[in-house]
């Protein structure tokens, strides 16, 4: 089918889907509950789990493939590669490192992400394309509503239409990032390949519409495994086989996610991409069914590749960008020079419900210990009492900062 590369303007409803289940009870052998702190409690029915465990088979033993001898070669074919990323700065930064590496092989690389990261991307010498969405608002919503399934408190607060509009904007932005000219130079662009993180949502569908390959990458485990549960899942094992519970937790999260956005994706597929609708039973598990290549960006020395991940899933190590040139502002430099190295305290993109209370707790600990401290404001905009031994910090590259502090207290972001 020929595709018109000028997407029609979508006319989606902003209402919540008419049939949003409270949980996947009709498809799931157990019960689920969404917590107040962004995780999903999962309790598997022990009577069914034994039968399901017999259906899970380990992949065949596959030899460890050696890197090809010509992997350092510069290929004659230069590709237009779009990298689609939804998330925080910590989600974007590894893909900047990847994009810069791909440029060394002669490829044209476009990084498509939120507008707030435009300066960050351009200073890294990558082409930027906006996909819409406010990452701070979106992540705050997802913390309270994992999988984008709305809780009653979110319904009562009127959050749903705004967040659904944001998802629609991101879907359109992902498609536009594949086909629209460079917003700065006007140079034509049509993607030959797509790299994306899972929360960008549009990746598989854009690849289908264009007939190009797609490769998923992430800093958190998102593929079914018996080794450990989905990072958003709290499992209640009881008498259930832990391996089975771990494996099925990924299905639950994918199911909940599709319940939250599936109707939006299908309308976008039909009205913009001119593709057929995805059946409800298939939507949550497309990447798994199609065996989409998936690379995880952490060190196998930290978390080895699980034995039940097939050859299309791999763990490749962390992505480190080149150390940026950074000249600290005068006030930060003066604070560092005034005494012994301080302790850094930061929570990055974590959106805290009561930042004033959190700041008060941090300041109380600082006062009781007498240490010097740098408090990163982060997305929670931490701020409080002005003390001579405390510095409130905005954006600053950790590669530089952590060489000047005594210790780091952080949120454990990937």
XYZ file of C-alpha atoms in Angstrom:
414
model
C 0.000 0.000 0.000
C 1.263 3.466 -0.836
C 1.231 5.849 2.072
C 0.563 9.556 2.006
C 3.451 11.179 3.886
C 1.240 14.085 4.988
C -0.618 12.717 8.024
C -4.207 13.766 8.378
C -5.161 15.735 11.440
C -6.620 13.252 13.947
C -10.050 13.821 15.387
C -9.967 11.584 18.436
C -12.295 11.732 21.377
C -10.769 12.967 24.626
C -13.035 10.765 26.689
C -11.841 7.789 28.659
C -12.522 4.526 26.771
C -16.050 3.357 27.424
C -14.854 -0.073 28.559
C -11.773 0.309 30.720
C -11.531 -2.688 33.042
C -10.350 -2.264 36.601
C -7.809 -5.000 35.975
C -7.136 -7.842 33.589
C -9.283 -10.268 35.540
C -10.872 -11.791 32.451
C -7.468 -12.546 30.898
C -5.376 -13.020 34.017
C -5.274 -16.016 36.390
C -5.293 -13.977 39.585
C -5.916 -10.478 40.906
C -4.232 -7.112 40.455
C -4.357 -3.780 42.219
C -2.732 -0.450 41.382
C -0.920 1.077 44.346
C -0.677 4.738 45.314
C 3.039 4.820 44.532
C 3.078 3.680 40.937
C 3.381 -0.098 41.112
C 1.052 -3.005 40.435
C 0.263 -5.630 43.082
C -0.112 -9.023 41.379
C -1.510 -12.155 43.009
C -1.471 -15.253 40.809
C -4.090 -17.985 41.196
C -2.118 -20.990 42.448
C -4.618 -23.480 41.000
C -3.922 -22.302 37.461
C -0.252 -21.451 37.817
C 0.844 -25.083 37.809
C -0.771 -25.703 34.431
C 0.644 -22.500 32.962
C 4.159 -23.315 34.137
C 4.118 -26.414 31.935
C 3.582 -24.216 28.875
C 6.726 -22.179 29.454
C 9.727 -23.598 27.695
C 13.278 -22.354 27.826
C 14.867 -21.279 24.550
C 17.301 -23.686 22.927
C 20.937 -23.301 23.832
C 22.382 -20.774 21.429
C 26.113 -20.347 20.928
C 27.580 -17.014 21.893
C 28.217 -15.310 18.583
C 31.526 -13.561 18.150
C 31.401 -10.002 16.763
C 31.894 -10.028 12.985
C 35.441 -9.354 11.865
C 34.341 -6.357 9.805
C 32.307 -4.669 12.518
C 34.696 -1.703 12.585
C 34.256 -1.186 8.877
C 32.634 1.981 7.587
C 29.697 0.837 5.496
C 29.013 2.396 2.106
C 25.267 2.541 2.769
C 24.394 5.625 4.806
C 21.071 5.354 6.610
C 18.578 7.885 7.877
C 18.055 6.680 11.451
C 15.447 8.140 13.794
C 15.750 7.479 17.528
C 12.437 7.963 19.368
C 12.645 8.518 23.121
C 9.948 9.333 25.679
C 11.070 9.985 29.239
C 13.427 12.033 31.350
C 16.905 13.364 30.672
C 18.242 10.068 32.007
C 16.302 8.271 29.274
C 17.527 10.624 26.551
C 21.224 10.763 27.442
C 22.123 7.115 26.610
C 20.583 7.562 23.176
C 22.654 10.673 22.598
C 25.714 8.496 23.149
C 24.308 5.933 20.708
C 23.462 8.594 18.141
C 26.958 10.058 18.259
C 28.423 6.578 17.735
C 26.166 5.945 14.736
C 27.287 9.255 13.245
C 30.862 7.972 13.252
C 29.733 5.304 10.778
C 28.389 7.962 8.445
C 24.689 7.681 9.234
C 22.335 10.623 9.515
C 20.830 10.441 12.996
C 17.720 12.245 14.181
C 16.779 12.127 17.867
C 13.042 12.586 18.345
C 12.033 13.476 21.875
C 10.381 16.158 24.003
C 10.906 19.823 23.183
C 12.507 20.528 26.585
C 15.534 18.480 25.490
C 16.101 20.296 22.196
C 19.095 22.273 23.438
C 20.585 19.154 25.047
C 20.292 17.213 21.774
C 21.583 19.974 19.514
C 24.592 20.672 21.731
C 25.436 17.005 21.250
C 25.542 17.620 17.462
C 22.490 15.516 16.683
C 19.478 16.457 14.586
C 16.447 17.139 16.777
C 12.770 16.564 16.095
C 10.020 17.322 18.650
C 7.475 14.601 19.389
C 5.430 16.618 21.888
C 4.418 15.841 25.425
C 5.626 17.286 28.705
C 7.864 14.599 30.227
C 7.468 15.905 33.778
C 3.662 15.832 33.573
C 3.595 12.499 31.780
C 5.912 10.769 34.232
C 4.074 12.223 37.230
C 0.858 10.768 35.811
C 2.447 7.393 35.057
C 3.810 7.154 38.606
C 0.258 7.424 39.905
C -1.304 5.414 37.071
C 1.087 2.660 35.948
C 0.358 1.450 32.461
C -1.756 4.605 31.945
C -4.800 2.909 33.488
C -6.552 5.741 35.361
C -7.242 5.398 39.069
C -10.393 6.884 40.558
C -8.407 9.790 42.018
C -7.147 10.679 38.538
C -10.651 10.470 37.101
C -11.955 12.768 39.825
C -9.106 15.238 39.265
C -9.902 15.506 35.550
C -6.409 14.376 34.522
C -7.468 11.884 31.872
C -8.342 14.045 28.814
C -5.126 16.032 29.153
C -2.925 12.955 29.431
C -4.682 11.146 26.595
C -4.178 14.231 24.444
C -0.486 14.064 25.320
C -0.264 10.429 24.205
C -1.979 11.299 20.920
C 0.474 14.136 20.403
C 3.400 11.768 20.987
C 2.023 9.213 18.515
C 1.681 11.882 15.831
C 5.110 13.244 16.740
C 6.701 9.817 16.352
C 5.238 9.457 12.856
C 6.262 12.964 11.850
C 9.789 12.287 13.091
C 10.007 9.515 10.489
C 8.923 11.534 7.454
C 9.197 15.288 7.953
C 12.121 17.489 6.853
C 14.585 18.809 9.389
C 12.807 21.594 11.270
C 15.947 23.736 11.202
C 17.447 23.239 7.725
C 14.499 21.864 5.766
C 16.584 18.914 4.557
C 14.256 16.064 3.470
C 14.144 13.016 5.728
C 12.479 9.620 5.529
C 13.594 7.045 8.071
C 15.411 3.935 6.854
C 15.441 2.482 10.375
C 13.877 3.212 13.766
C 15.432 2.861 17.210
C 13.116 3.518 20.150
C 12.485 3.001 23.832
C 9.221 1.204 24.697
C 7.345 4.222 26.175
C 7.486 6.058 22.843
C 4.552 3.789 21.869
C 4.544 4.518 18.107
C 7.695 2.654 17.082
C 6.338 -0.682 15.786
C 3.454 0.973 13.984
C 5.657 3.580 12.265
C 7.988 0.787 11.164
C 5.073 -1.165 9.713
C 3.766 1.867 7.837
C 7.168 2.586 6.300
C 8.287 -1.019 5.859
C 11.552 -0.407 7.729
C 13.304 -2.268 10.565
C 12.827 -1.261 14.206
C 15.065 -1.986 17.188
C 13.920 -1.415 20.779
C 16.354 -0.377 23.499
C 15.803 0.381 27.169
C 17.521 0.866 30.501
C 15.001 -1.326 32.373
C 13.915 -4.937 31.741
C 10.785 -5.006 29.591
C 10.888 -8.556 28.167
C 9.312 -11.613 29.798
C 11.718 -13.605 31.928
C 11.506 -16.094 34.772
C 14.595 -14.525 36.376
C 12.936 -11.435 37.882
C 9.573 -9.626 37.755
C 8.626 -6.568 35.753
C 10.024 -3.435 37.446
C 6.493 -2.072 37.954
C 5.188 -5.261 39.567
C 4.856 -6.211 43.231
C 4.371 -9.970 43.228
C 2.516 -11.931 45.905
C 3.962 -15.375 45.307
C 2.113 -17.340 48.019
C 2.116 -20.927 46.728
C 2.850 -19.921 43.151
C 6.010 -20.886 41.322
C 8.144 -17.696 41.538
C 9.545 -18.308 38.054
C 6.069 -18.382 36.578
C 4.948 -15.323 38.526
C 7.987 -13.377 37.360
C 7.370 -14.331 33.743
C 3.671 -13.475 33.733
C 4.150 -10.122 35.489
C 5.312 -8.686 32.159
C 2.079 -9.774 30.491
C 0.060 -7.994 33.172
C 1.886 -4.687 32.739
C 1.669 -4.886 28.938
C -2.033 -5.687 29.192
C -2.689 -2.708 31.462
C -0.722 -0.416 29.170
C -2.724 -1.500 26.137
C -5.978 -1.011 28.047
C -4.894 2.572 28.670
C -3.774 3.490 25.144
C -5.001 0.771 22.774
C -7.975 2.741 21.472
C -5.726 5.752 20.802
C -3.185 3.623 18.955
C -5.828 2.002 16.767
C -7.473 5.297 15.814
C -4.048 6.710 14.978
C -3.203 3.607 12.924
C -6.434 3.918 10.952
C -6.635 7.687 10.494
C -2.964 8.650 10.144
C -1.002 5.551 9.137
C -3.852 3.997 7.100
C -3.176 0.616 8.689
C -5.558 -2.059 9.905
C -6.620 -2.138 13.546
C -4.692 -4.291 16.007
C -6.913 -6.879 17.756
C -7.225 -6.429 21.507
C -5.768 -9.870 22.156
C -2.647 -9.090 20.101
C -1.993 -5.436 20.899
C -0.223 -5.836 24.245
C 2.215 -8.455 22.979
C 3.205 -7.339 19.470
C 6.902 -6.884 20.231
C 7.097 -10.330 21.815
C 5.107 -12.068 19.076
C 7.121 -10.473 16.276
C 10.428 -11.027 18.109
C 11.424 -7.416 17.643
C 15.172 -7.021 18.368
C 15.638 -5.661 21.886
C 18.864 -4.398 23.442
C 19.208 -3.558 27.132
C 21.639 -0.828 28.084
C 23.166 -2.102 31.304
C 26.272 -4.103 32.076
C 25.911 -7.905 32.102
C 28.342 -7.808 35.026
C 25.584 -6.031 36.967
C 22.581 -8.021 35.706
C 23.475 -10.930 33.397
C 21.263 -11.769 30.450
C 18.571 -14.199 31.676
C 18.816 -17.713 30.279
C 15.291 -17.552 28.833
C 15.918 -14.489 26.664
C 16.279 -15.617 23.057
C 18.925 -14.416 20.613
C 16.893 -11.379 19.505
C 17.254 -9.949 23.049
C 20.649 -8.921 24.349
C 22.411 -6.995 27.120
C 25.145 -4.814 25.673
C 26.491 -2.615 28.483
C 25.952 0.999 29.481
C 25.965 3.797 26.909
C 28.398 6.522 27.944
C 28.605 9.797 26.077
C 31.846 11.703 25.709
C 32.526 13.885 28.741
C 31.035 17.292 27.916
C 32.919 20.541 28.254
C 31.470 22.280 31.301
C 32.301 25.528 33.023
C 30.454 25.687 36.355
C 28.611 28.888 37.237
C 30.432 31.167 39.650
C 28.117 30.469 42.596
C 28.608 26.697 42.302
C 32.360 27.052 41.974
C 32.492 29.360 45.008
C 30.445 26.909 47.098
C 32.738 24.020 46.204
C 35.835 26.095 47.025
C 34.516 27.228 50.429
C 34.953 23.911 52.240
C 35.387 20.152 52.053
C 33.641 18.202 49.280
C 29.878 18.177 49.909
C 27.375 15.339 49.701
C 25.164 15.349 46.612
C 21.450 14.623 47.135
C 19.169 14.312 44.130
C 16.081 12.469 42.920
C 16.236 13.308 39.224
C 12.939 12.881 37.409
C 11.108 11.385 40.393
C 8.039 13.554 40.991
C 7.444 13.754 44.748
C 3.916 14.447 45.987
C 5.092 16.726 48.815
C 8.448 18.290 47.846
C 8.362 20.738 50.769
C 8.147 17.888 53.255
C 10.946 16.007 51.502
C 13.145 19.106 51.552
C 12.468 19.577 55.268
C 13.535 15.979 55.953
C 16.742 16.442 53.954
C 17.579 19.725 55.689
C 16.932 18.162 59.097
C 19.431 15.410 58.306
C 21.976 17.958 57.075
C 21.625 20.028 60.240
C 21.947 17.023 62.531
C 25.108 15.781 60.803
C 26.700 19.139 60.047
C 27.722 18.140 56.525
C 27.892 20.343 53.457
C 25.398 19.348 50.794
C 24.303 20.016 47.236
C 20.576 19.425 46.732
C 19.482 18.917 43.149
C 16.101 20.554 42.588
C 15.124 17.958 39.981
C 11.624 17.682 38.555
C 10.133 18.010 42.041
C 11.722 21.475 42.274
C 13.145 20.893 45.747
C 13.864 24.170 47.509
C 13.829 25.413 51.060
C 15.666 27.213 53.826
C 18.823 28.982 52.681
C 21.773 27.684 54.693
C 25.480 28.456 54.231
C 26.317 24.748 53.969
C 23.596 23.947 51.406
C 23.570 24.677 47.674
C 20.431 24.183 45.564
C 21.438 22.997 42.104
C 19.754 23.137 38.723
C 20.974 21.297 35.639
C 24.571 20.097 35.857
C 26.370 17.194 34.133
C 27.004 14.420 36.635
C 30.213 13.443 34.845
C 31.736 16.717 36.065
C 29.901 17.180 39.359
C 30.552 13.761 40.875
C 34.289 14.366 40.684
C 33.833 17.195 43.200
C 31.625 15.591 45.873
C 32.328 13.262 48.802
C 29.304 10.990 48.319
C 26.160 10.679 46.229
C 22.610 10.009 47.452
C 20.358 9.405 44.461
C 17.120 7.758 43.359
C 18.696 4.836 41.540
C 17.604 5.932 38.088
C 18.879 3.858 35.206
